[in-house]
């Protein structure tokens, strides 16, 4: 990762961890991805942007394998997603062969613009919703 990309990663994740995420995850209609912490075993909630299409929820991680929630998914793909205030269980799948820029075109514009602008290692994630 280049020095600029590393600086962008640190600044963005620091802001998200300490300011953005604590506020956003409290908003009742913010979409939230809940993973299980790979070390703690505790639920970890991350506000995300994405879109439900039938029984599938699509999102793109802006930092790919460096994102904590992606690392948690690798350890345990069982997740929950809060969509429009309602929790759904599911299984997350990392799709490194998918075109994340093309995928972002089908997702909500505001979040997609931020992911494209700040992201350094985009990764598509598909969550197959089961409940």
Tab-separated table of C-alpha atoms in Angstrom:
chain	number	residue	atom	x	y	z
A	1	UNK	CA	0.000	0.000	0.000
A	2	UNK	CA	1.396	3.391	-0.955
A	3	UNK	CA	2.123	5.977	1.689
A	4	UNK	CA	-0.836	8.114	0.550
A	5	UNK	CA	-3.175	5.104	0.604
A	6	UNK	CA	-1.975	4.191	4.109
A	7	UNK	CA	-2.568	7.768	5.304
A	8	UNK	CA	-6.057	7.767	3.747
A	9	UNK	CA	-6.798	4.412	5.418
A	10	UNK	CA	-5.660	5.585	8.861
A	11	UNK	CA	-7.513	8.906	8.676
A	12	UNK	CA	-10.743	7.385	7.377
A	13	UNK	CA	-10.844	4.421	9.752
A	14	UNK	CA	-9.895	6.600	12.726
A	15	UNK	CA	-12.776	8.971	11.998
A	16	UNK	CA	-15.194	6.100	11.363
A	17	UNK	CA	-14.207	4.215	14.524
A	18	UNK	CA	-14.352	7.164	16.911
A	19	UNK	CA	-16.920	9.546	15.387
A	20	UNK	CA	-18.980	8.286	12.456
A	21	UNK	CA	-19.781	4.699	13.424
A	22	UNK	CA	-20.850	5.355	17.043
A	23	UNK	CA	-23.338	7.979	15.812
A	24	UNK	CA	-24.601	6.187	12.687
A	25	UNK	CA	-25.214	2.777	14.241
A	26	UNK	CA	-27.633	4.408	16.720
A	27	UNK	CA	-29.851	5.773	13.936
A	28	UNK	CA	-32.782	3.343	13.658
A	29	UNK	CA	-32.891	3.177	9.865
A	30	UNK	CA	-29.134	3.145	9.192
A	31	UNK	CA	-28.092	-0.139	7.609
A	32	UNK	CA	-25.768	-1.979	9.991
A	33	UNK	CA	-23.668	-5.103	9.458
A	34	UNK	CA	-23.085	-7.184	12.585
A	35	UNK	CA	-20.168	-9.613	12.607
A	36	UNK	CA	-18.621	-11.653	15.413
A	37	UNK	CA	-15.273	-10.332	16.606
A	38	UNK	CA	-12.601	-12.819	15.575
A	39	UNK	CA	-10.659	-12.334	18.827
A	40	UNK	CA	-13.299	-11.263	21.348
A	41	UNK	CA	-16.209	-13.356	20.079
A	42	UNK	CA	-18.408	-10.301	20.778
A	43	UNK	CA	-20.879	-8.763	18.293
A	44	UNK	CA	-19.352	-5.941	16.246
A	45	UNK	CA	-21.664	-3.501	14.480
A	46	UNK	CA	-20.570	-1.454	11.491
A	47	UNK	CA	-22.772	1.030	9.613
A	48	UNK	CA	-22.639	0.188	5.908
A	49	UNK	CA	-24.186	1.258	2.651
A	50	UNK	CA	-25.580	-1.309	0.318
A	51	UNK	CA	-28.745	-2.611	-1.239
A	52	UNK	CA	-31.029	-5.570	-0.743
A	53	UNK	CA	-32.023	-7.392	-3.924
A	54	UNK	CA	-34.451	-10.186	-3.087
A	55	UNK	CA	-32.788	-12.377	-0.453
A	56	UNK	CA	-29.309	-10.944	-1.060
A	57	UNK	CA	-27.691	-7.859	0.450
A	58	UNK	CA	-24.824	-6.331	-1.547
A	59	UNK	CA	-22.111	-3.987	-0.266
A	60	UNK	CA	-18.577	-2.942	-1.139
A	61	UNK	CA	-15.830	-2.611	1.461
A	62	UNK	CA	-13.634	0.409	0.820
A	63	UNK	CA	-10.511	-1.155	2.345
A	64	UNK	CA	-11.011	-4.824	1.490
A	65	UNK	CA	-8.977	-7.228	3.623
A	66	UNK	CA	-7.819	-4.399	5.897
A	67	UNK	CA	-11.389	-3.688	7.083
A	68	UNK	CA	-12.015	-5.174	10.508
A	69	UNK	CA	-15.455	-6.435	9.514
A	70	UNK	CA	-13.964	-8.221	6.485
A	71	UNK	CA	-11.403	-9.881	8.735
A	72	UNK	CA	-14.256	-10.920	11.050
A	73	UNK	CA	-16.214	-12.354	8.088
A	74	UNK	CA	-13.181	-14.420	7.078
A	75	UNK	CA	-13.136	-15.927	10.576
A	76	UNK	CA	-16.924	-16.438	10.774
A	77	UNK	CA	-19.186	-15.660	7.795
A	78	UNK	CA	-22.381	-15.754	9.886
A	79	UNK	CA	-23.664	-12.183	10.092
A	80	UNK	CA	-26.735	-10.108	10.764
A	81	UNK	CA	-27.798	-7.081	8.731
A	82	UNK	CA	-30.182	-4.394	9.956
A	83	UNK	CA	-32.137	-3.107	6.965
A	84	UNK	CA	-34.877	-0.495	7.447
A	85	UNK	CA	-34.841	-1.117	11.195
A	86	UNK	CA	-35.250	-4.922	10.961
A	87	UNK	CA	-32.516	-7.501	11.634
A	88	UNK	CA	-31.869	-10.353	9.163
A	89	UNK	CA	-29.472	-13.272	9.604
A	90	UNK	CA	-27.274	-14.401	6.770
A	91	UNK	CA	-23.985	-15.707	5.470
A	92	UNK	CA	-21.442	-13.279	4.019
A	93	UNK	CA	-19.313	-14.132	0.988
A	94	UNK	CA	-16.248	-12.164	-0.089
A	95	UNK	CA	-16.155	-11.843	-3.892
A	96	UNK	CA	-12.660	-10.758	-4.976
A	97	UNK	CA	-13.431	-11.634	-8.624
A	98	UNK	CA	-16.465	-9.319	-8.772
A	99	UNK	CA	-15.964	-5.830	-10.246
A	100	UNK	CA	-16.533	-3.571	-7.195
A	101	UNK	CA	-16.655	-0.357	-9.248
A	102	UNK	CA	-19.406	-1.790	-11.446
A	103	UNK	CA	-21.155	-3.109	-8.331
A	104	UNK	CA	-21.080	0.363	-6.741
A	105	UNK	CA	-23.077	1.689	-9.716
A	106	UNK	CA	-26.019	-0.473	-8.581
A	107	UNK	CA	-25.809	0.607	-4.921
A	108	UNK	CA	-27.029	3.840	-3.255
A	109	UNK	CA	-25.222	6.779	-4.816
A	110	UNK	CA	-24.199	8.737	-1.687
A	111	UNK	CA	-22.423	5.815	-0.021
A	112	UNK	CA	-20.960	4.597	-3.316
A	113	UNK	CA	-19.410	7.999	-3.985
A	114	UNK	CA	-17.725	7.980	-0.578
A	115	UNK	CA	-16.467	4.413	-0.994
A	116	UNK	CA	-14.995	5.238	-4.418
A	117	UNK	CA	-13.433	8.492	-3.182
A	118	UNK	CA	-11.871	7.093	0.007
A	119	UNK	CA	-11.363	3.440	-0.815
A	120	UNK	CA	-7.977	1.977	-1.613
A	121	UNK	CA	-8.796	-1.736	-1.989
A	122	UNK	CA	-12.450	-2.213	-2.950
A	123	UNK	CA	-14.013	-5.619	-2.267
A	124	UNK	CA	-17.549	-6.779	-3.071
A	125	UNK	CA	-19.426	-8.632	-0.341
A	126	UNK	CA	-22.631	-10.618	-0.862
A	127	UNK	CA	-24.781	-11.557	2.128
A	128	UNK	CA	-27.245	-14.365	1.510
A	129	UNK	CA	-30.102	-13.559	3.859
A	130	UNK	CA	-31.716	-16.533	5.584
A	131	UNK	CA	-34.010	-14.908	8.105
